[in-house]
GROMACS .gro file of C-alpha atoms in nm:
model
  112
    1MET     CA    1  -3.791  -1.188   0.285
    2LYS     CA    2  -3.700  -1.019   0.612
    3LYS     CA    3  -3.429  -1.278   0.679
    4VAL     CA    4  -3.278  -1.219   0.335
    5ASN     CA    5  -3.275  -0.841   0.389
    6ASP     CA    6  -3.109  -0.884   0.728
    7ARG     CA    7  -2.847  -1.117   0.580
    8VAL     CA    8  -2.768  -0.872   0.299
    9LEU     CA    9  -2.738  -0.583   0.545
   10ARG     CA   10  -2.523  -0.792   0.777
   11TRP     CA   11  -2.297  -0.904   0.491
   12PHE     CA   12  -2.265  -0.569   0.309
   13PHE     CA   13  -2.211  -0.348   0.613
   14GLY     CA   14  -2.035  -0.611   0.826
   15ILE     CA   15  -2.272  -0.588   1.122
   16PRO     CA   16  -2.198  -0.867   1.371
   17GLY     CA   17  -2.495  -0.825   1.604
   18VAL     CA   18  -2.870  -0.809   1.585
   19ILE     CA   19  -3.028  -0.593   1.317
   20ASP     CA   20  -3.315  -0.412   1.485
   21GLU     CA   21  -3.507  -0.098   1.393
   22GLN     CA   22  -3.242   0.134   1.538
   23VAL     CA   23  -2.968  -0.029   1.328
   24LYS     CA   24  -3.183  -0.016   1.015
   25SER     CA   25  -3.256   0.351   1.082
   26GLU     CA   26  -2.886   0.434   1.117
   27ILE     CA   27  -2.803   0.237   0.801
   28GLY     CA   28  -3.078   0.420   0.613
   29LYS     CA   29  -2.955   0.763   0.722
   30LEU     CA   30  -2.594   0.687   0.638
   31SER     CA   31  -2.687   0.533   0.304
   32VAL     CA   32  -2.877   0.845   0.202
   33GLU     CA   33  -2.584   1.064   0.310
   34ALA     CA   34  -2.346   0.841   0.111
   35LEU     CA   35  -2.570   0.866  -0.195
   36ILE     CA   36  -2.576   1.246  -0.172
   37ALA     CA   37  -2.197   1.255  -0.127
   38VAL     CA   38  -2.142   1.030  -0.429
   39PHE     CA   39  -2.376   1.247  -0.639
   40ILE     CA   40  -2.194   1.568  -0.542
   41PHE     CA   41  -1.859   1.398  -0.607
   42GLU     CA   42  -1.976   1.280  -0.950
   43VAL     CA   43  -2.088   1.628  -1.052
   44LEU     CA   44  -1.769   1.801  -0.934
   45PHE     CA   45  -1.539   1.528  -1.066
   46ASN     CA   46  -1.698   1.532  -1.411
   47ILE     CA   47  -1.692   1.913  -1.430
   48GLY     CA   48  -1.326   1.911  -1.331
   49ILE     CA   49  -1.227   1.640  -1.578
   50GLY     CA   50  -1.428   1.803  -1.857
   51THR     CA   51  -1.263   2.137  -1.791
   52TYR     CA   52  -0.918   1.978  -1.783
   53ILE     CA   53  -0.981   1.798  -2.111
   54TYR     CA   54  -1.117   2.114  -2.273
   55PHE     CA   55  -0.832   2.343  -2.167
   56GLY     CA   56  -0.553   2.088  -2.132
   57THR     CA   57  -0.322   1.961  -2.397
   58ILE     CA   58  -0.361   1.584  -2.375
   59LYS     CA   59  -0.170   1.381  -2.629
   60ASP     CA   60  -0.293   1.035  -2.531
   61LEU     CA   61  -0.663   1.060  -2.448
   62GLU     CA   62  -0.713   0.683  -2.414
   63SER     CA   63  -0.450   0.645  -2.139
   64PHE     CA   64  -0.586   0.952  -1.965
   65PHE     CA   65  -0.939   0.809  -1.960
   66LEU     CA   66  -0.815   0.472  -1.829
   67PHE     CA   67  -0.631   0.652  -1.550
   68ILE     CA   68  -0.935   0.867  -1.471
   69MET     CA   69  -1.167   0.564  -1.466
   70THR     CA   70  -0.936   0.382  -1.225
   71LEU     CA   71  -0.903   0.689  -1.004
   72HIS     CA   72  -1.279   0.738  -1.014
   73LEU     CA   73  -1.344   0.378  -0.908
   74PHE     CA   74  -1.115   0.403  -0.605
   75LEU     CA   75  -1.252   0.741  -0.500
   76VAL     CA   76  -1.616   0.627  -0.518
   77ILE     CA   77  -1.536   0.313  -0.316
   78GLY     CA   78  -1.351   0.530  -0.063
   79ILE     CA   79  -1.645   0.769  -0.029
   80ILE     CA   80  -1.889   0.482   0.022
   81ILE     CA   81  -1.665   0.318   0.282
   82PHE     CA   82  -1.613   0.646   0.466
   83PHE     CA   83  -1.980   0.740   0.471
   84THR     CA   84  -2.100   0.396   0.576
   85SER     CA   85  -1.851   0.168   0.750
   86PHE     CA   86  -1.641   0.422   0.938
   87ARG     CA   87  -1.944   0.616   1.053
   88LEU     CA   88  -2.128   0.298   1.158
   89LYS     CA   89  -1.822   0.200   1.359
   90ARG     CA   90  -1.803   0.545   1.518
   91ARG     CA   91  -2.170   0.521   1.619
   92GLY     CA   92  -2.107   0.183   1.782
   93ILE     CA   93  -2.319  -0.031   1.551
   94LEU     CA   94  -2.027  -0.242   1.430
   95ASN     CA   95  -1.903  -0.294   1.786
   96GLN     CA   96  -2.195  -0.508   1.904
   97GLU     CA   97  -2.103  -0.819   2.096
   98VAL     CA   98  -2.208  -1.152   1.954
   99THR     CA   99  -2.243  -1.455   2.180
  100THR     CA  100  -2.377  -1.804   2.144
  101LYS     CA  101  -2.689  -1.932   2.317
  102GLU     CA  102  -2.475  -2.115   2.572
  103GLY     CA  103  -2.287  -1.796   2.650
  104LYS     CA  104  -2.615  -1.612   2.708
  105ARG     CA  105  -2.740  -1.890   2.935
  106ASN     CA  106  -2.416  -1.883   3.136
  107VAL     CA  107  -2.442  -1.507   3.184
  108ILE     CA  108  -2.806  -1.533   3.289
  109LYS     CA  109  -2.716  -1.808   3.538
  110LEU     CA  110  -2.439  -1.591   3.683
  111ILE     CA  111  -2.676  -1.297   3.722
  112ILE     CA  112  -2.949  -1.503   3.886
   0.00000   0.00000   0.00000
């Protein structure tokens, strides 16, 4: 099960290197922050849209809702990407070097 979790983390967050406890800790922190940001966005966005619908004069409500749903989708994806991928890259987790076993052996031979 641990291998599957590591593969999912590596695939979803795009982590090229080893997933150790420090990487999992950073991912956990950023995921919680992203969840809180999405929750706050949802509350404010829905209050704003509800207020606009209540006080606005909208003639075509169906088109308005389709536009709002599309806008909402892109904004939520943007928030998640900002709070996870960009911040992981800034912390250096996505910049790990990945080498093959032969490359590691060659480096060890050069050092010794």
